[in-house]
């Protein structure tokens, strides 16, 4: 059922408003966390920065990004990176006002880098970040948030570290713990009661009510001035928002090249984390709504939103999972819902600014503690249960350790490096030789006479078909040689089926060149089949082999388009060496054809009178699929290919019949239409026996007719036996 425009508009308004209720409390908490690191007097300014970031991201990111239903707002990765930067700045004796300016510049640089990444089409690359790396740094961000918020939750003095706060119960302030505890309890329990009102809103309301209740017992808690339990007057130590922007401008004179250079790594870290957070949310949204977002456009939209947020003094952000899911479940359908979220945040700021001053800091810490705990990927602990996933857990643990001890950008780099090493390890341990089949049990589609099949059963072991797969590179070269070493000592012809090969580097190509030389020294031949024209990397493997001289003419190497052609070539050489193929200077006589050997000359002469001798030039069709016909064709000279036409104009090669063989037996036996095309591969000399003529002959020679049908059945049974043996070999 198609939704009307009015219904879509209503859904977007409700969805955007509900998303704002989820995003705004968290944004305020993130802002207070970041700015309070510069000094407690800046906490209120941080609350304003969180709101401004929500407004700017909400209005501009949907407008330029274009992903339907996506909600953008300040997020945990931004809080982790910016608060760590602010703490480091103050630890080095930095000026708080300069710190405000540097935070804004960080946001501007991160937004600019996101726009650049989108313009350079890097959106897809960021989506391919390995899962253990993403899981590790998100868990690391969650732990960083917990470490920064627990001292605030406990009410310890500013500057108290996580471990000191835990080890110093005498510094704890029970009022803040009561407020934070009430917030956490309601956030966790609220979804069990109702999902109509977002849990963060209910948790924040519970924290405020708890604080007001404590204020009735202690009137000092109800004063705004100098009260460290609440956010405080908006604007903090800088007066109005405009005064705060002016203070940032006044600090421009303290900037230098060294300061800007030091911002580059944190800005790159912030840009990458915000981009991954956004695209991760977009991927989940695509899966839920069966849509497809434009990664590069979304990066540019997010970058523009972050540029605006930083220019206003707000906290940068990303597409957030929680608010986006609330938006979608509330009926939103288009990107207008994201803009509604920004407008709703602006209205809330204008109408509720006085109330925001009374928001308890411990309540905001409680919200962030819940967010931090939820960001940790606890399910990754299950990786320890299986030996196959233990190393993936080690990657996650290494990323978390680097995130906590060094930096998030170093953690991401370490994680990617470890993921690459795990990939290489997987490639090295995976077999690049899928199967090796001896020529004694695998056969071409060339239908051969009984004597030829006997010699192939005896001497077919002179060749083998090795099916290669995966990546042939320096890490698998040794494995490739050891897997083929035994066959190199036994076979004269080694056929390498390359159809499943994904990549080949120069080390593997050099090894193939050595294998070619080893076979050549014994008079053998290395044969390639199905060399891919286009690998996933875009490389033309056959052209690459030509450049390296691997398939150079005059060398003991041959190249075929299909495995069957290669196997047929090897079989022909083995049979020719056994002198089983007589020179085809003249067509076979009827008595020389396998089906009629041992029959009386007089009988065959009479039978030949019922046949038609026919010559078909190379390339011409003998019959086509769907044709009516009941003739049995006996090949006196030449070869015939049976092919099945496909819908796309291509054909599938089913079989090849040579001198002494017959074809067309199915229609001869059952009288149905032809099931494939028969094409003369070379100039072909045929005996053609129609079923009508055969029945006329059999009426007067019943015994001969019966013997001929038995011979026909015997040869068909023999072909079936060889096919069954080949299938068993392939299944082994």
Coordinates of C-alpha atoms in Angstrom, one line a residue, residues 24-607:
X24 CA 19.8 15.7 22.9
X25 CA 20.4 14.4 26.4
X26 CA 23.4 12.5 25.1
X27 CA 24.7 15.5 23.2
X28 CA 24.5 17.7 26.3
X29 CA 26.4 15.0 28.3
X30 CA 29.1 14.7 25.6
X31 CA 29.5 18.5 25.5
X32 CA 29.8 18.8 29.3
X33 CA 32.4 16.0 29.3
X34 CA 34.6 17.6 26.7
X35 CA 34.5 21.2 27.9
X36 CA 34.7 20.4 31.6
X37 CA 38.2 19.0 30.9
X38 CA 39.2 22.6 30.4
X39 CA 37.8 23.7 33.7
X40 CA 34.6 23.1 35.7
X41 CA 33.4 26.6 34.8
X42 CA 33.2 25.5 31.1
X43 CA 30.8 22.7 31.7
X44 CA 27.7 24.8 31.0
X45 CA 29.3 26.0 27.8
X46 CA 29.8 22.4 26.9
X47 CA 26.1 21.8 27.3
X48 CA 25.4 24.6 24.8
X49 CA 28.0 23.1 22.5
X50 CA 26.3 19.8 22.5
X51 CA 23.0 21.4 21.6
X52 CA 24.5 23.5 18.9
X53 CA 26.2 20.5 17.4
X54 CA 22.8 18.7 17.4
X55 CA 21.2 21.6 15.6
X56 CA 23.9 22.1 13.0
X57 CA 24.3 18.3 12.2
X58 CA 20.5 17.8 12.2
X59 CA 19.9 20.6 9.7
X60 CA 22.8 20.2 7.3
X61 CA 23.9 16.5 7.3
X62 CA 20.5 15.3 6.0
X63 CA 20.3 18.1 3.5
X64 CA 23.7 17.3 1.8
X65 CA 24.1 13.6 2.8
X66 CA 20.8 12.3 1.6
X67 CA 20.4 9.0 3.5
X68 CA 16.8 8.6 4.4
X69 CA 16.0 8.3 8.1
X70 CA 19.6 8.8 9.3
X71 CA 19.9 11.0 12.4
X72 CA 23.1 12.8 13.0
X73 CA 24.2 14.2 16.3
X74 CA 27.2 14.5 18.7
X75 CA 28.5 11.0 19.4
X76 CA 30.7 9.0 21.7
X77 CA 33.8 8.8 19.5
X78 CA 33.8 12.6 19.3
X79 CA 33.5 12.8 23.0
X80 CA 36.4 10.4 23.5
X81 CA 38.8 12.1 21.1
X82 CA 38.0 15.7 22.0
X83 CA 38.0 15.1 25.8
X84 CA 41.3 13.3 25.6
X85 CA 42.7 16.2 23.6
X86 CA 41.4 18.7 26.1
X87 CA 42.8 16.8 29.1
X88 CA 46.2 16.6 27.3
X89 CA 46.1 20.3 26.5
X90 CA 45.5 21.2 30.1
X91 CA 48.1 18.7 31.4
X92 CA 50.7 20.6 29.4
X93 CA 49.8 23.9 31.0
X94 CA 47.7 25.2 28.2
X95 CA 45.4 28.2 28.3
X96 CA 41.7 27.1 28.6
X97 CA 40.6 29.8 26.1
X98 CA 43.1 28.6 23.6
X99 CA 41.8 25.1 24.3
X100 CA 38.3 26.2 23.3
X101 CA 39.7 27.5 20.0
X102 CA 41.7 24.3 19.4
X103 CA 38.6 22.2 19.9
X104 CA 36.7 24.2 17.3
X105 CA 39.7 23.9 14.9
X106 CA 39.7 20.2 15.5
X107 CA 36.1 20.0 14.5
X108 CA 36.7 22.1 11.4
X109 CA 39.6 20.0 10.3
X110 CA 37.8 16.8 10.9
X111 CA 34.8 18.1 8.9
X112 CA 37.0 19.2 6.1
X113 CA 38.8 15.8 6.0
X114 CA 35.4 14.1 5.7
X115 CA 34.4 16.3 2.8
X116 CA 37.7 15.5 1.2
X117 CA 37.3 11.7 1.8
X118 CA 33.9 11.9 0.2
X119 CA 35.2 13.8 -2.8
X120 CA 38.0 11.3 -3.3
X121 CA 35.5 8.4 -3.2
X122 CA 36.9 6.9 0.0
X123 CA 33.6 6.0 1.5
X124 CA 33.7 2.4 0.3
X125 CA 37.2 1.9 1.7
X126 CA 36.1 3.0 5.2
X127 CA 33.2 0.5 5.1
X128 CA 35.7 -2.3 4.5
X129 CA 37.4 -1.8 7.9
X130 CA 37.8 -5.3 9.4
X131 CA 35.1 -6.2 12.0
X132 CA 37.6 -7.0 14.8
X133 CA 39.1 -3.5 14.3
X134 CA 35.8 -1.8 14.4
X135 CA 34.7 -3.8 17.4
X136 CA 38.0 -3.1 19.2
X137 CA 38.0 0.6 18.8
X138 CA 34.3 1.0 19.6
X139 CA 34.9 -1.1 22.8
X140 CA 37.9 1.1 23.4
X141 CA 35.8 4.3 23.1
X142 CA 33.3 2.8 25.5
X143 CA 36.0 2.1 28.1
X144 CA 37.5 5.6 27.6
X145 CA 34.0 7.1 28.3
X146 CA 33.5 4.9 31.4
X147 CA 37.0 5.8 32.7
X148 CA 36.3 9.5 32.2
X149 CA 32.7 9.4 33.7
X150 CA 33.1 7.2 36.7
X151 CA 35.0 9.9 38.7
X152 CA 32.2 12.3 37.9
X153 CA 29.6 9.8 38.9
X154 CA 31.4 9.2 42.2
X155 CA 31.7 13.0 42.7
X156 CA 35.5 13.0 43.2
X157 CA 37.4 16.3 42.8
X158 CA 38.3 17.4 39.3
X159 CA 41.5 15.8 38.0
X160 CA 41.0 12.5 39.9
X161 CA 42.0 9.6 37.8
X162 CA 39.8 6.5 37.3
X163 CA 41.9 4.2 39.5
X164 CA 42.4 6.9 42.2
X165 CA 38.7 7.5 42.2
X166 CA 38.0 3.8 42.8
X167 CA 40.7 3.6 45.5
X168 CA 39.5 6.7 47.4
X169 CA 36.0 6.1 48.9
X170 CA 36.5 9.0 51.2
X171 CA 36.3 11.3 48.2
X172 CA 33.0 10.0 47.0
X173 CA 29.9 12.2 47.3
X174 CA 26.8 10.2 47.9
X175 CA 24.4 12.9 46.5
X176 CA 25.9 12.6 43.0
X177 CA 25.9 8.8 43.3
X178 CA 22.3 8.8 44.2
X179 CA 21.4 11.0 41.3
X180 CA 23.5 9.0 38.8
X181 CA 22.2 5.7 40.2
X182 CA 18.6 6.8 39.7
X183 CA 19.4 7.8 36.1
X184 CA 21.1 4.5 35.3
X185 CA 18.3 2.5 36.9
X186 CA 15.5 4.2 35.0
X187 CA 17.4 4.0 31.7
X188 CA 17.8 0.3 32.1
X189 CA 14.3 -0.4 33.4
X190 CA 12.3 2.0 31.4
X191 CA 12.2 0.0 28.1
X192 CA 10.5 -2.8 30.1
X193 CA 7.6 -0.5 31.0
X194 CA 7.3 1.7 27.9
X195 CA 9.0 2.4 24.7
X196 CA 7.0 5.4 23.7
X197 CA 9.3 7.7 25.6
X198 CA 13.1 7.3 25.0
X199 CA 15.0 5.8 27.9
X200 CA 17.6 8.6 28.1
X201 CA 14.8 11.2 28.5
X202 CA 13.2 9.2 31.3
X203 CA 16.6 8.6 32.9
X204 CA 17.5 12.3 32.8
X205 CA 14.0 13.2 34.2
X206 CA 14.6 10.7 37.1
X207 CA 18.0 12.2 37.8
X208 CA 16.6 15.7 37.9
X209 CA 13.7 14.7 40.2
X210 CA 16.1 12.8 42.5
X211 CA 18.3 15.9 42.7
X212 CA 15.3 18.2 43.5
X213 CA 14.3 15.7 46.2
X214 CA 17.7 15.9 47.7
X215 CA 17.5 19.6 47.5
X216 CA 14.5 19.6 49.8
X217 CA 16.7 18.0 52.4
X218 CA 19.8 20.2 51.7
X219 CA 18.8 23.8 50.4
X220 CA 22.4 24.4 49.3
X221 CA 21.7 22.1 46.4
X222 CA 19.1 24.5 45.1
X223 CA 21.5 27.3 44.5
X224 CA 23.0 27.7 41.1
X225 CA 26.0 29.8 41.8
X226 CA 29.1 27.8 42.6
X227 CA 27.2 24.5 42.6
X228 CA 29.4 21.8 41.2
X229 CA 26.5 19.3 41.1
X230 CA 24.7 20.9 38.2
X231 CA 25.7 22.2 34.7
X232 CA 25.3 25.8 35.8
X233 CA 24.4 29.0 34.0
X234 CA 24.7 28.5 30.2
X235 CA 27.7 30.3 28.8
X236 CA 29.8 29.4 31.8
X237 CA 32.8 31.5 32.4
X238 CA 32.4 33.3 29.0
X239 CA 29.0 34.9 29.5
X240 CA 26.7 34.5 26.4
X241 CA 27.3 32.2 23.5
X242 CA 28.4 35.2 21.4
X243 CA 30.9 36.1 24.1
X244 CA 32.3 32.6 23.9
X245 CA 32.7 32.9 20.1
X246 CA 34.4 36.2 20.6
X247 CA 36.8 34.7 23.1
X248 CA 37.8 32.0 20.6
X249 CA 38.5 34.7 18.1
X250 CA 40.7 36.6 20.6
X251 CA 42.8 33.4 21.0
X252 CA 43.8 33.3 17.3
X253 CA 47.0 35.2 18.0
X254 CA 48.3 32.2 20.0
X255 CA 48.2 29.9 17.1
X256 CA 51.3 28.8 15.3
X257 CA 52.5 26.2 12.8
X258 CA 53.5 23.9 15.5
X259 CA 50.1 24.0 17.2
X260 CA 48.3 23.4 13.9
X261 CA 50.6 20.5 13.1
X262 CA 49.8 18.9 16.4
X263 CA 46.1 19.0 15.5
X264 CA 46.5 17.0 12.3
X265 CA 46.7 13.5 13.9
X266 CA 43.7 14.1 16.3
X267 CA 41.7 15.6 13.5
X268 CA 42.4 12.6 11.2
X269 CA 41.5 10.3 14.1
X270 CA 38.2 12.1 14.6
X271 CA 37.4 12.2 10.9
X272 CA 38.0 8.5 10.5
X273 CA 36.0 7.5 13.6
X274 CA 33.1 9.7 12.8
X275 CA 33.0 8.4 9.3
X276 CA 33.1 4.8 10.4
X277 CA 30.4 5.4 13.0
X278 CA 28.2 7.0 10.3
X279 CA 28.7 4.4 7.6
X280 CA 28.2 1.6 10.2
X281 CA 24.8 3.1 11.0
X282 CA 24.0 3.5 7.3
X283 CA 24.8 -0.2 6.6
X284 CA 22.5 -1.3 9.4
X285 CA 19.8 1.1 8.1
X286 CA 20.2 -0.4 4.6
X287 CA 19.7 -3.9 5.9
X288 CA 16.5 -2.9 7.9
X289 CA 14.9 -0.8 5.1
X290 CA 16.2 -2.7 2.0
X291 CA 17.7 0.5 0.7
X292 CA 21.2 1.5 -0.4
X293 CA 23.0 4.7 0.7
X294 CA 25.6 6.6 -1.1
X295 CA 28.7 6.4 1.1
X296 CA 30.7 9.2 -0.5
X297 CA 27.8 11.6 -0.6
X298 CA 27.0 10.9 3.0
X299 CA 30.6 11.5 4.0
X300 CA 30.4 14.9 2.3
X301 CA 27.1 15.7 4.1
X302 CA 28.5 14.7 7.4
X303 CA 31.6 16.8 6.8
X304 CA 29.6 19.9 5.9
X305 CA 27.5 19.4 9.1
X306 CA 30.6 19.1 11.2
X307 CA 32.1 22.2 9.6
X308 CA 29.0 24.1 10.6
X309 CA 28.9 22.7 14.1
X310 CA 32.5 23.6 14.7
X311 CA 32.1 27.1 13.3
X312 CA 29.2 27.6 15.8
X313 CA 31.3 26.3 18.6
X314 CA 29.4 23.0 18.8
X315 CA 30.4 19.4 19.2
X316 CA 31.0 17.4 16.0
X317 CA 29.0 14.3 15.4
X318 CA 28.0 11.4 13.2
X319 CA 25.1 9.3 12.2
X320 CA 24.0 7.7 15.5
X321 CA 22.5 4.3 15.8
X322 CA 20.1 4.7 18.7
X323 CA 18.5 7.9 17.5
X324 CA 18.3 6.6 14.0
X325 CA 16.5 3.4 15.1
X326 CA 14.0 5.5 17.2
X327 CA 13.4 7.7 14.2
X328 CA 12.7 4.8 11.9
X329 CA 10.4 3.0 14.4
X330 CA 8.5 6.2 14.9
X331 CA 7.4 6.3 11.3
X332 CA 10.1 8.4 9.6
X333 CA 10.6 7.7 5.9
X334 CA 12.8 10.4 4.4
X335 CA 15.8 12.6 5.2
X336 CA 13.3 15.4 6.2
X337 CA 13.1 13.6 9.6
X338 CA 16.8 14.3 10.2
X339 CA 16.2 18.0 9.6
X340 CA 13.1 17.9 11.9
X341 CA 15.5 16.6 14.6
X342 CA 17.7 19.6 14.2
X343 CA 14.8 22.1 14.3
X344 CA 13.3 20.3 17.3
X345 CA 16.7 20.6 19.1
X346 CA 16.8 24.4 18.4
X347 CA 13.3 24.9 19.7
X348 CA 14.2 22.9 22.8
X349 CA 17.2 25.0 23.3
X350 CA 15.3 28.3 23.1
X351 CA 12.4 27.1 25.3
X352 CA 14.3 25.0 27.9
X353 CA 17.6 26.9 28.2
X354 CA 16.9 27.9 31.9
X355 CA 16.1 24.3 32.8
X356 CA 19.3 23.0 31.2
X357 CA 21.3 25.0 33.8
X358 CA 19.8 22.7 36.5
X359 CA 20.7 19.4 34.9
X360 CA 22.8 17.4 37.3
X361 CA 26.3 16.5 36.1
X362 CA 26.0 13.1 37.8
X363 CA 22.8 12.4 35.8
X364 CA 24.7 13.1 32.5
X365 CA 27.5 10.9 33.7
X366 CA 25.0 8.1 34.4
X367 CA 23.7 8.4 30.8
X368 CA 27.3 8.2 29.4
X369 CA 28.2 5.3 31.6
X370 CA 25.3 3.3 30.1
X371 CA 26.3 4.4 26.6
X372 CA 29.9 3.4 27.3
X373 CA 29.0 -0.1 28.7
X374 CA 26.7 -0.7 25.7
X375 CA 29.5 0.3 23.3
X376 CA 31.7 -2.5 24.6
X377 CA 31.3 -5.6 22.4
X378 CA 30.7 -8.2 25.2
X379 CA 29.8 -10.8 22.6
X380 CA 33.4 -10.9 21.4
X381 CA 34.3 -12.8 24.6
X382 CA 32.6 -15.8 22.9
X383 CA 35.6 -15.8 20.4
X384 CA 37.6 -17.3 23.2
X385 CA 35.6 -20.5 23.1
X386 CA 36.9 -21.6 19.7
X387 CA 40.5 -22.0 18.5
X388 CA 39.5 -20.6 15.1
X389 CA 38.4 -17.3 16.5
X390 CA 40.9 -16.8 19.4
X391 CA 43.2 -14.7 17.2
X392 CA 40.3 -12.5 16.2
X393 CA 39.7 -11.8 19.9
X394 CA 43.4 -11.0 20.2
X395 CA 43.0 -8.4 17.5
X396 CA 40.1 -6.8 19.4
X397 CA 42.1 -6.9 22.7
X398 CA 45.1 -5.3 21.1
X399 CA 43.0 -2.5 19.6
X400 CA 41.4 -1.9 23.0
X401 CA 44.8 -1.9 24.7
X402 CA 46.2 0.6 22.2
X403 CA 43.1 2.8 22.5
X404 CA 43.4 3.0 26.3
X405 CA 47.2 3.3 26.5
X406 CA 48.3 5.2 23.3
X407 CA 45.6 6.7 21.1
X408 CA 42.6 5.7 19.0
X409 CA 44.4 6.3 15.7
X410 CA 47.3 4.1 16.7
X411 CA 44.7 1.5 17.8
X412 CA 43.1 1.6 14.4
X413 CA 46.4 1.2 12.7
X414 CA 47.5 -1.7 14.9
X415 CA 44.2 -3.3 14.3
X416 CA 44.3 -3.1 10.6
X417 CA 47.9 -4.4 10.6
X418 CA 46.9 -7.4 12.8
X419 CA 43.9 -8.1 10.6
X420 CA 46.1 -8.1 7.5
X421 CA 48.5 -10.5 9.2
X422 CA 45.5 -12.8 10.1
X423 CA 44.3 -12.7 6.5
X424 CA 47.8 -13.6 5.3
X425 CA 47.9 -16.4 7.8
X426 CA 44.5 -17.7 6.7
X427 CA 45.6 -17.6 3.0
X428 CA 48.8 -19.4 3.8
X429 CA 47.0 -22.2 5.7
X430 CA 44.3 -22.5 3.2
X431 CA 45.0 -24.9 0.3
X432 CA 45.7 -23.4 -3.1
X433 CA 45.4 -26.8 -4.8
X434 CA 41.7 -27.7 -4.7
X435 CA 42.2 -31.1 -6.3
X436 CA 44.6 -33.2 -8.5
X437 CA 43.0 -35.7 -10.8
X438 CA 45.0 -38.3 -12.7
X439 CA 44.4 -38.8 -16.4
X440 CA 43.5 -42.4 -15.7
X441 CA 40.2 -41.4 -14.3
X442 CA 39.4 -38.1 -15.9
X443 CA 38.6 -37.8 -19.6
X444 CA 37.8 -35.2 -22.1
X445 CA 34.5 -34.8 -23.9
X446 CA 36.0 -36.5 -26.9
X447 CA 34.1 -39.8 -27.3
X448 CA 36.7 -42.4 -28.2
X449 CA 36.6 -46.0 -29.4
X450 CA 37.2 -48.9 -27.0
X451 CA 40.9 -49.4 -27.9
X452 CA 41.6 -45.8 -27.2
X453 CA 39.9 -45.9 -23.8
X454 CA 41.9 -49.0 -22.9
X455 CA 45.2 -47.2 -23.6
X456 CA 44.1 -44.1 -21.6
X457 CA 43.1 -46.3 -18.7
X458 CA 46.6 -47.9 -18.8
X459 CA 48.8 -44.8 -19.7
X460 CA 46.5 -41.9 -18.8
X461 CA 48.6 -41.4 -15.6
X462 CA 51.1 -39.6 -17.8
X463 CA 49.0 -36.4 -17.3
X464 CA 47.1 -34.9 -14.4
X465 CA 44.7 -32.0 -13.9
X466 CA 45.4 -29.7 -10.9
X467 CA 42.6 -27.3 -10.0
X468 CA 44.1 -24.2 -8.3
X469 CA 42.2 -21.8 -6.2
X470 CA 42.5 -18.6 -4.1
X471 CA 45.6 -16.3 -4.1
X472 CA 48.9 -17.4 -5.5
X473 CA 51.4 -15.2 -3.8
X474 CA 54.7 -15.3 -1.9
X475 CA 52.9 -16.7 1.1
X476 CA 51.5 -19.7 -0.8
X477 CA 54.3 -20.4 -3.3
X478 CA 56.0 -23.0 -1.1
X479 CA 52.7 -24.8 -0.5
X480 CA 51.9 -24.8 -4.2
X481 CA 55.2 -26.5 -5.0
X482 CA 54.9 -29.1 -2.2
X483 CA 51.4 -29.9 -3.3
X484 CA 52.5 -30.6 -6.9
X485 CA 55.9 -32.0 -6.2
X486 CA 54.9 -35.7 -6.4
X487 CA 53.0 -35.1 -9.7
X488 CA 56.0 -33.3 -11.2
X489 CA 58.1 -36.5 -10.7
X490 CA 55.4 -38.8 -12.3
X491 CA 53.6 -36.8 -15.0
X492 CA 54.7 -35.7 -18.4
X493 CA 51.9 -33.3 -18.8
X494 CA 50.6 -31.2 -16.0
X495 CA 47.4 -29.2 -16.6
X496 CA 46.7 -26.3 -14.3
X497 CA 43.1 -25.2 -14.1
X498 CA 43.2 -21.5 -13.3
X499 CA 39.5 -20.7 -13.3
X500 CA 39.2 -20.3 -9.4
X501 CA 42.5 -18.3 -9.0
X502 CA 41.9 -14.8 -7.5
X503 CA 45.4 -13.3 -7.8
X504 CA 48.9 -14.1 -8.8
X505 CA 52.0 -12.2 -7.8
X506 CA 55.5 -12.3 -9.4
X507 CA 56.8 -14.8 -6.8
X508 CA 54.1 -17.3 -7.7
X509 CA 54.7 -16.7 -11.4
X510 CA 58.4 -17.4 -11.0
X511 CA 57.5 -20.7 -9.3
X512 CA 55.2 -21.6 -12.2
X513 CA 58.1 -20.8 -14.5
X514 CA 60.3 -23.2 -12.6
X515 CA 57.7 -25.9 -12.8
X516 CA 57.5 -25.4 -16.5
X517 CA 61.3 -25.9 -16.8
X518 CA 61.3 -29.0 -14.6
X519 CA 58.7 -30.6 -16.9
X520 CA 60.5 -29.5 -20.0
X521 CA 63.8 -31.2 -18.9
X522 CA 61.9 -34.5 -19.0
X523 CA 60.2 -33.8 -22.3
X524 CA 57.0 -32.8 -20.7
X525 CA 54.7 -29.8 -21.0
X526 CA 53.1 -27.4 -18.5
X527 CA 49.5 -26.7 -19.7
X528 CA 47.4 -23.8 -18.5
X529 CA 43.6 -23.8 -19.0
X530 CA 41.0 -21.2 -18.3
X531 CA 43.4 -18.3 -17.5
X532 CA 41.2 -15.5 -16.2
X533 CA 41.1 -12.4 -18.5
X534 CA 40.0 -10.3 -15.6
X535 CA 40.9 -10.9 -11.9
X536 CA 39.0 -9.2 -9.1
X537 CA 41.9 -6.7 -9.0
X538 CA 41.2 -5.9 -12.7
X539 CA 44.5 -7.5 -13.9
X540 CA 44.5 -9.6 -17.1
X541 CA 46.3 -12.7 -16.0
X542 CA 47.1 -13.9 -19.5
X543 CA 48.6 -10.6 -20.4
X544 CA 50.6 -10.6 -17.1
X545 CA 52.0 -14.1 -18.0
X546 CA 52.9 -12.8 -21.5
X547 CA 54.8 -9.9 -19.9
X548 CA 56.7 -12.2 -17.6
X549 CA 57.6 -14.6 -20.5
X550 CA 55.8 -17.5 -18.8
X551 CA 53.8 -18.5 -21.9
X552 CA 56.4 -17.5 -24.5
X553 CA 56.3 -19.5 -27.8
X554 CA 59.0 -22.1 -28.1
X555 CA 58.8 -23.0 -24.4
X556 CA 57.3 -26.3 -23.0
X557 CA 54.0 -24.6 -22.2
X558 CA 50.6 -24.5 -23.8
X559 CA 47.5 -22.4 -23.1
X560 CA 43.9 -23.6 -23.7
X561 CA 40.6 -21.8 -23.1
X562 CA 39.0 -24.7 -21.3
X563 CA 40.1 -27.7 -19.3
X564 CA 38.4 -30.1 -21.7
X565 CA 40.5 -28.8 -24.6
X566 CA 43.7 -29.3 -22.6
X567 CA 42.7 -32.8 -21.5
X568 CA 41.9 -33.7 -25.1
X569 CA 45.2 -32.5 -26.3
X570 CA 47.1 -34.6 -23.7
X571 CA 45.0 -37.7 -24.6
X572 CA 45.7 -37.3 -28.3
X573 CA 49.4 -37.2 -27.6
X574 CA 49.4 -40.3 -25.4
X575 CA 47.3 -42.2 -27.9
X576 CA 49.4 -41.1 -30.9
X577 CA 52.6 -42.2 -29.1
X578 CA 50.9 -45.6 -28.6
X579 CA 50.3 -45.8 -32.4
X580 CA 46.6 -46.3 -31.9
X581 CA 45.6 -43.6 -34.2
X582 CA 46.0 -44.6 -37.8
X583 CA 46.8 -42.0 -40.4
X584 CA 43.5 -40.5 -41.6
X585 CA 44.4 -40.6 -45.3
X586 CA 41.2 -42.4 -46.2
X587 CA 37.8 -42.8 -44.7
X588 CA 37.1 -46.0 -42.7
X589 CA 35.2 -48.8 -44.3
X590 CA 32.1 -50.1 -42.5
X591 CA 34.0 -53.2 -41.3
X592 CA 36.6 -51.0 -39.7
X593 CA 34.1 -49.2 -37.5
X594 CA 34.0 -50.6 -33.9
X595 CA 30.3 -51.2 -33.9
X596 CA 30.5 -53.6 -36.9
X597 CA 33.8 -55.4 -36.3
X598 CA 33.6 -59.1 -36.7
X599 CA 30.5 -59.1 -38.9
X600 CA 30.2 -61.0 -42.2
X601 CA 31.3 -59.1 -45.2
X602 CA 28.2 -60.0 -47.2
X603 CA 25.9 -58.8 -44.4
X604 CA 27.8 -55.5 -44.1
X605 CA 27.7 -55.0 -47.8
X606 CA 24.0 -55.3 -47.7
X607 CA 23.7 -53.0 -44.7

